[in-house]
mmCIF file of C-alpha atoms and ligand atoms in Angstrom:
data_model
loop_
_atom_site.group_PDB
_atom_site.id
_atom_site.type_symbol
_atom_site.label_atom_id
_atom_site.label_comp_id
_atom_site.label_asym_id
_atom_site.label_seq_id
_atom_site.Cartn_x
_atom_site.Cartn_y
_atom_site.Cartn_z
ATOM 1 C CA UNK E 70 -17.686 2.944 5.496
ATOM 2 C CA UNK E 71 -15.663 0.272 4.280
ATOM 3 C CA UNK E 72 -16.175 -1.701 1.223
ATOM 4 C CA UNK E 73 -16.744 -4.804 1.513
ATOM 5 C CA UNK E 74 -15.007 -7.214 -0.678
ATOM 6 C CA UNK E 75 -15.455 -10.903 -2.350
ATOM 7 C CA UNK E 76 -12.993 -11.712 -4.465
ATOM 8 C CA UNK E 77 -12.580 -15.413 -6.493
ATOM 9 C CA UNK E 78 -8.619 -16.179 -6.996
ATOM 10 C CA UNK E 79 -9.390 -18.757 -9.937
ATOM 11 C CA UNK E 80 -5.593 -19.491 -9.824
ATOM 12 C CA UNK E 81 -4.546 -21.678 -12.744
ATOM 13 C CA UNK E 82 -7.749 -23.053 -12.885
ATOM 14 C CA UNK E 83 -10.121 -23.075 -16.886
ATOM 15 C CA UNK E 84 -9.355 -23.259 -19.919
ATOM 16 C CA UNK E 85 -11.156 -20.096 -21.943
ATOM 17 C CA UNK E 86 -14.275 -21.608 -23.014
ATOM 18 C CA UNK E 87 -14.669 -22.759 -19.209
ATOM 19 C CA UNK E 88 -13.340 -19.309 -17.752
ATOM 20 C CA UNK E 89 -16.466 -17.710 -20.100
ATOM 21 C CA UNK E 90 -18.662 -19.816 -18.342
ATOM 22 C CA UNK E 91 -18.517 -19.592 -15.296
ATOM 23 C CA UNK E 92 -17.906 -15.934 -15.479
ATOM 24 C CA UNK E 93 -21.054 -15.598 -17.302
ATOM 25 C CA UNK E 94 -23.060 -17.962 -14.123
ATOM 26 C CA UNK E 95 -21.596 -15.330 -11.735
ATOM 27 C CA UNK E 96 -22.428 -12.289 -13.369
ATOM 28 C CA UNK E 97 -26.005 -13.482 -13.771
ATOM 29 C CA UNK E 98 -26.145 -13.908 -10.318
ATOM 30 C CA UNK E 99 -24.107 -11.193 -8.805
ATOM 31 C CA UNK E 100 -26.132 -8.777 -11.078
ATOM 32 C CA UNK E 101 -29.792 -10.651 -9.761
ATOM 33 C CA UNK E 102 -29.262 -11.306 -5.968
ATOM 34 C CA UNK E 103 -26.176 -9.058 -4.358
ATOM 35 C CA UNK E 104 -28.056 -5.372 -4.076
ATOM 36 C CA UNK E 105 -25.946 -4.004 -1.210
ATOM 37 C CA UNK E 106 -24.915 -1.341 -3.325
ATOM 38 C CA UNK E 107 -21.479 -1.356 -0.817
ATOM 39 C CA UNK E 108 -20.081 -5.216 -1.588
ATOM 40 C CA UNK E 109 -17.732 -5.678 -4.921
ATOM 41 C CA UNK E 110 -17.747 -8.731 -5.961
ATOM 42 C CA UNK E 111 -13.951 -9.410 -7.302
ATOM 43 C CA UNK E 112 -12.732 -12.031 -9.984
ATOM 44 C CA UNK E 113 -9.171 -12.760 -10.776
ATOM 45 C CA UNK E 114 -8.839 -15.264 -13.659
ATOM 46 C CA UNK E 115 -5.690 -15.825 -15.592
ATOM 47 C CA UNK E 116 -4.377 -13.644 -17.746
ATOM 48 C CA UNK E 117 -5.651 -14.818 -20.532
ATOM 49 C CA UNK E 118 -9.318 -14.278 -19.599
ATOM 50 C CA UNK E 119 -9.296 -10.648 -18.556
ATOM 51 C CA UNK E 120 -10.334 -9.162 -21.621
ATOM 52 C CA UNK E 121 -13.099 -11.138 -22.334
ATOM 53 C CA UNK E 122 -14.243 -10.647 -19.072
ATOM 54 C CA UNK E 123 -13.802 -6.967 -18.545
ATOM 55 C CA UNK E 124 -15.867 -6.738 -21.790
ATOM 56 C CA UNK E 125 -18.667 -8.759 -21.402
ATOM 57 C CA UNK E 126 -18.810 -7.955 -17.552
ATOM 58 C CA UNK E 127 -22.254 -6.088 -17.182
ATOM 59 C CA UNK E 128 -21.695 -2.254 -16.690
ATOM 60 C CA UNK E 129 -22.445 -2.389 -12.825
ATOM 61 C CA UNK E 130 -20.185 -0.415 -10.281
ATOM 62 C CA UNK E 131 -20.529 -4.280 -7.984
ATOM 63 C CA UNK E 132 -18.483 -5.852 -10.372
ATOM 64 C CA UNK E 133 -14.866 -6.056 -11.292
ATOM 65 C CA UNK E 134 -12.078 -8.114 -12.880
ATOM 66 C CA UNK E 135 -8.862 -8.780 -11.216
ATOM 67 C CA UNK E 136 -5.577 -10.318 -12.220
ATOM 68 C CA UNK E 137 -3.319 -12.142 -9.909
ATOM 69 C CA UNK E 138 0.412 -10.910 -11.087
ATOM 70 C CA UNK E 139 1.795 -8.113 -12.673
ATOM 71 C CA UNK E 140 5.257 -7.659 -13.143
ATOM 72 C CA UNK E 141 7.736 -5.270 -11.169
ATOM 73 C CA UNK E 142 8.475 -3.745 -14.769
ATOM 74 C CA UNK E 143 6.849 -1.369 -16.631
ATOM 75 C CA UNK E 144 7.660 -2.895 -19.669
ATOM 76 C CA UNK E 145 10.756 -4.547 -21.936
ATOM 77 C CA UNK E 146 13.008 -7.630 -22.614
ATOM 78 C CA UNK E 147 11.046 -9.352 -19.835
ATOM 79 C CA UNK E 148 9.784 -12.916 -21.683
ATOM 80 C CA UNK E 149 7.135 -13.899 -20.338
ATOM 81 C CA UNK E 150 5.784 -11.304 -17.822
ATOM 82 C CA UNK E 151 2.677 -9.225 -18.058
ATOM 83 C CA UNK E 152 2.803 -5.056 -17.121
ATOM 84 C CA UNK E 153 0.377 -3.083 -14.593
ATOM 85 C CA UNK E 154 -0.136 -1.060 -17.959
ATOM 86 C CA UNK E 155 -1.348 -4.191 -20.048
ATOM 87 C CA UNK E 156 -3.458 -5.021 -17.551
ATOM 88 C CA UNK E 157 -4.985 -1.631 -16.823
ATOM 89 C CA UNK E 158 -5.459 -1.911 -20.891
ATOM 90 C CA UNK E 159 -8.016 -5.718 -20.768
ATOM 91 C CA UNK E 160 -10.267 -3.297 -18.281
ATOM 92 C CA UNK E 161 -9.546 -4.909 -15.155
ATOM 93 C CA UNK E 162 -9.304 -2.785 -12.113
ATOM 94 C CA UNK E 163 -7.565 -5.000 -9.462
ATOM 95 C CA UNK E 164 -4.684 -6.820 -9.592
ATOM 96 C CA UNK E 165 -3.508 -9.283 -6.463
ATOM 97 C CA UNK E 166 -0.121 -9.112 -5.326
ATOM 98 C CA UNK E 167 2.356 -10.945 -3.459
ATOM 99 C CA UNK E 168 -0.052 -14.457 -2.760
ATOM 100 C CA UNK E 169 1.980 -16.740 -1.005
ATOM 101 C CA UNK E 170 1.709 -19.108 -4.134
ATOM 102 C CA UNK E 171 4.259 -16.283 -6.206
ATOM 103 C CA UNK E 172 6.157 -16.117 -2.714
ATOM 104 C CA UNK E 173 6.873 -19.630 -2.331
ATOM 105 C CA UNK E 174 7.158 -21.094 -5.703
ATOM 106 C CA UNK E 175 8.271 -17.979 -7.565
ATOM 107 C CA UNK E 176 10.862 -16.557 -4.531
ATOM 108 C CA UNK E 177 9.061 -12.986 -4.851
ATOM 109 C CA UNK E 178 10.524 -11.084 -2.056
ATOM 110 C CA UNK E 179 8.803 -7.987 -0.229
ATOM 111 C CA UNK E 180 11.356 -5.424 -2.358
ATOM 112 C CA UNK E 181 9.638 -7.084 -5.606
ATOM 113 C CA UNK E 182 5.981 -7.115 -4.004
ATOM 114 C CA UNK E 183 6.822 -3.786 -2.777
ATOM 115 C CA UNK E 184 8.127 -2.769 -6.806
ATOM 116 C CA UNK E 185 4.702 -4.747 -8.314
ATOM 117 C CA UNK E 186 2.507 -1.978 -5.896
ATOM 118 C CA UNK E 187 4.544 0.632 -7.410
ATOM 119 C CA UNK E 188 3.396 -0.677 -10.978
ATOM 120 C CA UNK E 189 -0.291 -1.160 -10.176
ATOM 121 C CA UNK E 190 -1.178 2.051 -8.353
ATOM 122 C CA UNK E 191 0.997 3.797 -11.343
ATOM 123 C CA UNK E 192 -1.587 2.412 -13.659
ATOM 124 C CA UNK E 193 -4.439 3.553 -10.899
ATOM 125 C CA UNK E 194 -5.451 -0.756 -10.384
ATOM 126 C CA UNK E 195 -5.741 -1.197 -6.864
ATOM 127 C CA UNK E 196 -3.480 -4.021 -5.421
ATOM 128 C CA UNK E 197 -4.917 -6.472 -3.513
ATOM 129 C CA UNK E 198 -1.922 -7.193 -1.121
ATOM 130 C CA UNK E 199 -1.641 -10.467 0.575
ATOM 131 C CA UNK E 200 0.399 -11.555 3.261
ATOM 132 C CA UNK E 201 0.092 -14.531 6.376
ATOM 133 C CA UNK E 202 2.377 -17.000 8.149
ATOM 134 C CA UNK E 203 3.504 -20.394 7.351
ATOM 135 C CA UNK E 204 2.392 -23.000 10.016
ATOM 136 C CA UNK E 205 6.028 -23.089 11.956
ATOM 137 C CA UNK E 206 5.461 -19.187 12.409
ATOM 138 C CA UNK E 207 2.008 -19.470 14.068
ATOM 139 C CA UNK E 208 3.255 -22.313 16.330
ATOM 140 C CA UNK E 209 6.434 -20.504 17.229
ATOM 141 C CA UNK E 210 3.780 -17.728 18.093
ATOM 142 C CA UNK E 211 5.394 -15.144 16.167
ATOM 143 C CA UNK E 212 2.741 -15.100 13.309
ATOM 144 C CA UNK E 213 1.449 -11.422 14.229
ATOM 145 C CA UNK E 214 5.075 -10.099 13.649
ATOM 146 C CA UNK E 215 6.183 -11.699 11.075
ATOM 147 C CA UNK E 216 2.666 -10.650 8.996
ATOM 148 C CA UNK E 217 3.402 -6.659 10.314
ATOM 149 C CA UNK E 218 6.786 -7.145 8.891
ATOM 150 C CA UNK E 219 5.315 -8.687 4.835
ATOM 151 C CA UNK E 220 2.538 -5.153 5.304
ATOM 152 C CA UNK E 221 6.004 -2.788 6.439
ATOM 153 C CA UNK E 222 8.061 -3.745 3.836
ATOM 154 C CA UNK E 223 5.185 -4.520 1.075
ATOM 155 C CA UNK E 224 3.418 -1.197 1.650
ATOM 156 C CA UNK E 225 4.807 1.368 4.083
ATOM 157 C CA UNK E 226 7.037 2.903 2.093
ATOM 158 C CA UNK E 227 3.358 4.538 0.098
ATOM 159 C CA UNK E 228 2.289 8.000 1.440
ATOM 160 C CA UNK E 229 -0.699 8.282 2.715
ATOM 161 C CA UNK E 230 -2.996 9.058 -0.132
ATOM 162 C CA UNK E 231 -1.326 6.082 -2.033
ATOM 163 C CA UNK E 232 -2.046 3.913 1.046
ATOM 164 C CA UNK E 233 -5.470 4.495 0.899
ATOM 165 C CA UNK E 234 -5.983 2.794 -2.073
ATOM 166 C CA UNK E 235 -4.958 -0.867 -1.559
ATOM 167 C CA UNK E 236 -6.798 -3.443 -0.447
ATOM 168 C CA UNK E 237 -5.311 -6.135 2.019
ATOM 169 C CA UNK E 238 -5.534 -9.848 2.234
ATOM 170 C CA UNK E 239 -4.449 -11.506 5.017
ATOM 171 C CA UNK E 240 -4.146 -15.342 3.831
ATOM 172 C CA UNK E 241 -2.792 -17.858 6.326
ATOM 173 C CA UNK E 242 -1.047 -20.386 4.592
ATOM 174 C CA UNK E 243 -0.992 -23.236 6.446
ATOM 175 C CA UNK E 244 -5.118 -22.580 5.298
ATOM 176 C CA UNK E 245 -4.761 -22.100 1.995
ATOM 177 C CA UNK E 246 -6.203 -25.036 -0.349
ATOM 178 C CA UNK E 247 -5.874 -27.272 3.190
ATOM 179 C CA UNK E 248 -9.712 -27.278 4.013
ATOM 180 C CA UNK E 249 -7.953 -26.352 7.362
ATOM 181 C CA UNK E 250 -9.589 -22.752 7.869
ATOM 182 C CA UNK E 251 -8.446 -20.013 10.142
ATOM 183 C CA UNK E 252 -11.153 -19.960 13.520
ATOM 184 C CA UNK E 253 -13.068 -16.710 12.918
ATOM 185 C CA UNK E 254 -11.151 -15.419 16.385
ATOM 186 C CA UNK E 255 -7.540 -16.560 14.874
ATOM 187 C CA UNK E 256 -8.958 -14.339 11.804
ATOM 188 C CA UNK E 257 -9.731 -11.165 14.034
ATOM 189 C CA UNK E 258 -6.909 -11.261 16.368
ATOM 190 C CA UNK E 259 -4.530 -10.732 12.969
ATOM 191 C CA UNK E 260 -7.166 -8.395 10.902
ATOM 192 C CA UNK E 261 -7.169 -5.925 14.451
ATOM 193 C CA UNK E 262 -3.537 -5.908 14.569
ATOM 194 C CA UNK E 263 -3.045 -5.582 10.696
ATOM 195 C CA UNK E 264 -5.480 -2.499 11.252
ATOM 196 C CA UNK E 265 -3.829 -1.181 14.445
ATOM 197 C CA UNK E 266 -0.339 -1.557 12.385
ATOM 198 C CA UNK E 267 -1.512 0.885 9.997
ATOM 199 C CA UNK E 268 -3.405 2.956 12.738
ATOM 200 C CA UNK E 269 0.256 3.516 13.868
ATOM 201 C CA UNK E 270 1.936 4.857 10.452
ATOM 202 C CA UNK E 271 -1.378 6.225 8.570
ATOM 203 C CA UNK E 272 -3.425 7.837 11.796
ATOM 204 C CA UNK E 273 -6.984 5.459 12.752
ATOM 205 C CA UNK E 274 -8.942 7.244 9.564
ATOM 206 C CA UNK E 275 -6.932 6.298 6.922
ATOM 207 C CA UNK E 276 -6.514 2.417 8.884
ATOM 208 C CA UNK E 277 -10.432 2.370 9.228
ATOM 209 C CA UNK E 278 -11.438 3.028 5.894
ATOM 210 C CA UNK E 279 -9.003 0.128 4.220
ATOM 211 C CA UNK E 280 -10.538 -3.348 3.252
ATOM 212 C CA UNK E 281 -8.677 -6.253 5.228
ATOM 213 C CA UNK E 282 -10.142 -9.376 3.550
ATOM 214 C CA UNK E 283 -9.328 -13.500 4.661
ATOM 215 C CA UNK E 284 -8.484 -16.157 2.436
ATOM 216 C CA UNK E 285 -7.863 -19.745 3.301
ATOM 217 C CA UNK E 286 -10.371 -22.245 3.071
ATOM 218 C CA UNK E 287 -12.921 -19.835 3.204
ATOM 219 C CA UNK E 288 -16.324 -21.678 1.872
ATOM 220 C CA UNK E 289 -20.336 -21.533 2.383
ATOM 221 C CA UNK E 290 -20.353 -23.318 5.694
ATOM 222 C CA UNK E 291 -17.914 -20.914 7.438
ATOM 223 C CA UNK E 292 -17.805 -17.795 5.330
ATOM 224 C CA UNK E 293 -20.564 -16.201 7.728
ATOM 225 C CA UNK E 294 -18.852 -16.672 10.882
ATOM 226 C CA UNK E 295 -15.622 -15.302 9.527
ATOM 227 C CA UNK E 296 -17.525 -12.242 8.238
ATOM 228 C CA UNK E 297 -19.257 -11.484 11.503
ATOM 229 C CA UNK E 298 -15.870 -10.595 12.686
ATOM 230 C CA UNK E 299 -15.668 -6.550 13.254
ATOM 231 C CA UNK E 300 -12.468 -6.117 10.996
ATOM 232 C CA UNK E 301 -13.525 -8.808 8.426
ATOM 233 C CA UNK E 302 -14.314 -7.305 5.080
ATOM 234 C CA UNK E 303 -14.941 -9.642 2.938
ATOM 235 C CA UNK E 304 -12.903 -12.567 1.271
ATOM 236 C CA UNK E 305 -10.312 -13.750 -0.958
ATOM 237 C CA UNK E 306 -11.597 -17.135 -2.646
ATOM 238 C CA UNK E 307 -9.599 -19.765 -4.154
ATOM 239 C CA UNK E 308 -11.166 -23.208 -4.550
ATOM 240 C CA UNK E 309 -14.719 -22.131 -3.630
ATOM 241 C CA UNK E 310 -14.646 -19.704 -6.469
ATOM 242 C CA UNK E 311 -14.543 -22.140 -8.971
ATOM 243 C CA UNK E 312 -18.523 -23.199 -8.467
ATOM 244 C CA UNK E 313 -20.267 -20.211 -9.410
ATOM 245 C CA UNK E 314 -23.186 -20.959 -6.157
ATOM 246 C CA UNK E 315 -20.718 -21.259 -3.676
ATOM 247 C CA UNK E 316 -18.862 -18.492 -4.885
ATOM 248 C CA UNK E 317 -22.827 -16.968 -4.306
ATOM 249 C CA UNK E 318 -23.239 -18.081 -1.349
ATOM 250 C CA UNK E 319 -19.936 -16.771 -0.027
ATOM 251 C CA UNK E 320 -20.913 -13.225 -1.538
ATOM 252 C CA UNK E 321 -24.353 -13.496 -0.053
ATOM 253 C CA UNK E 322 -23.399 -14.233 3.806
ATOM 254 C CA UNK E 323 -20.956 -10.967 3.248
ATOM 255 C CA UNK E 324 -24.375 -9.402 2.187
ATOM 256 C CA UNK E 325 -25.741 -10.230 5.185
ATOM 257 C CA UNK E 326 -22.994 -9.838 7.628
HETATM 258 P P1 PGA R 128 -8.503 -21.439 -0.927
HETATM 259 O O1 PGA R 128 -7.460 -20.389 -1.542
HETATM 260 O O2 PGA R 128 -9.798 -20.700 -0.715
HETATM 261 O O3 PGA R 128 -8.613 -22.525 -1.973
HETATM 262 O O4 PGA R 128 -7.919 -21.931 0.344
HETATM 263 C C1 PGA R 128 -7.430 -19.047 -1.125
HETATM 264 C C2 PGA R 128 -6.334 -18.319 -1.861
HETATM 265 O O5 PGA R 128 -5.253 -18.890 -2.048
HETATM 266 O O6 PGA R 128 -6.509 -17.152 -2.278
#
């Protein structure tokens, strides 16, 4: 069975004293009112707050702490860049890679995402890989493609055993931070072939037992319908994540899904 997967990408988003907060609102929460002992509920605040929150996270197998970089380095004269290592060290146990955020604005390309996987599965973090199309891709209609080509060259070079252990996020980004959400259909049509991709180069176990989670304006209004969807695990979070009851909610309609 697949695990099913809520994870809030706080982005550059509260200071510490805020970060402590609303961590603290959604572990209450998380720890009261999600029981399906198969959902992990995922957050990734800045660097800055991982330690905190890996230590004062309650000791409960539902809840983890991501962070959303690493470097491609293990570690040296790199000013300014954080290591798979230092972040294995905070306590976190996830660490998202390749959002289209670092893509576009920071020019990561797949031989660096593919580098940063290296890192995290070295330190045994699970990456959270993301990939999806700019708007121009999906109306040239070549949006399926061009995503099996960011998952090839992000993650195919792993063996199997390797494979198994990352976790997928397929983010469109003409969604992302847009209010402009993915239809739950739009959503399936990319998770099957994502799956079916891997199918092909890691046999259908392996591709049915990974996590394929959406992102893009995913909030409590739609987050059920997109969960419904057969090869919908769960979510990646960005602005939603930041209110500690709809990042609830969110968690809760993957509960019931
Ligand atoms: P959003 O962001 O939910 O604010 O659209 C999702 C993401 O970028 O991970």
């Amino acid at each position: 069975m697949r695990t099913k997967i809520i994870a809030g990408n706080w982005k550059m988003n509260n200071d510490f004293d805020a970060g402590l907060k609303l961590a603290s609102e959604v572990f209450y929460m998380v720890n009261d009112e999600i029981i399906d002992p198969n959902i992990k509920v995922i957050m990734a605040p800045p660097y800055i707050h991982l330690e905190a929150l890996s230590r004062r996270k309650p000791i409960n197998r539902k809840l983890a702490i991501a962070a959303q970089n690493c470097s491609e380095h293990s570690h040296g004269a790199y000013t300014g860049e954080v290591s798979a290592g230092m972040i294995k060290s905070t306590g976190a146990e996830y660490i998202i890679i390749g959002h289209s955020e670092r893509r576009a604005y920071h020019n990561e390309s797949s031989g660096q995402l593919a580098n940063k996987v290296n890192q995290a599965l070295g330190q045994e973090l699970t990456p959270i890989f993301c990939c999806g199309e700019e708007l121009s891709i999906r109306e040239a209609n070549t949006h399926i493609e061009f995503v099996k080509k960011q998952i090839e060259e992000g993650l195919f070079h792993l063996d199997a055993e390797s494979f198994k252990q990352v976790v997928i996020a397929y983010e469109p980004v003409w969604a992302i931070g847009t209010g402009k959400t993915a239809s739950s259909a739009q959503a399936q049509e990319m998770h099957a072939n994502i799956r079916e991709c891997i199918a092909k180069k890691y046999g259908k176990e392996i591709a049915g037992g990974i996590s394929i989670l959406y992102g893009g304006s995913c909030n409590p209004g739609n987050a059920a319908e997109l969960f419904a969807q057969a090869d919908v695990d769960g979510g990646l979070i960005g602005g939603a994540s930041l209110k500690s009851r709809d990042f609830l909610s969110i968690a809760k309609a993957l509960q019931n899904s």
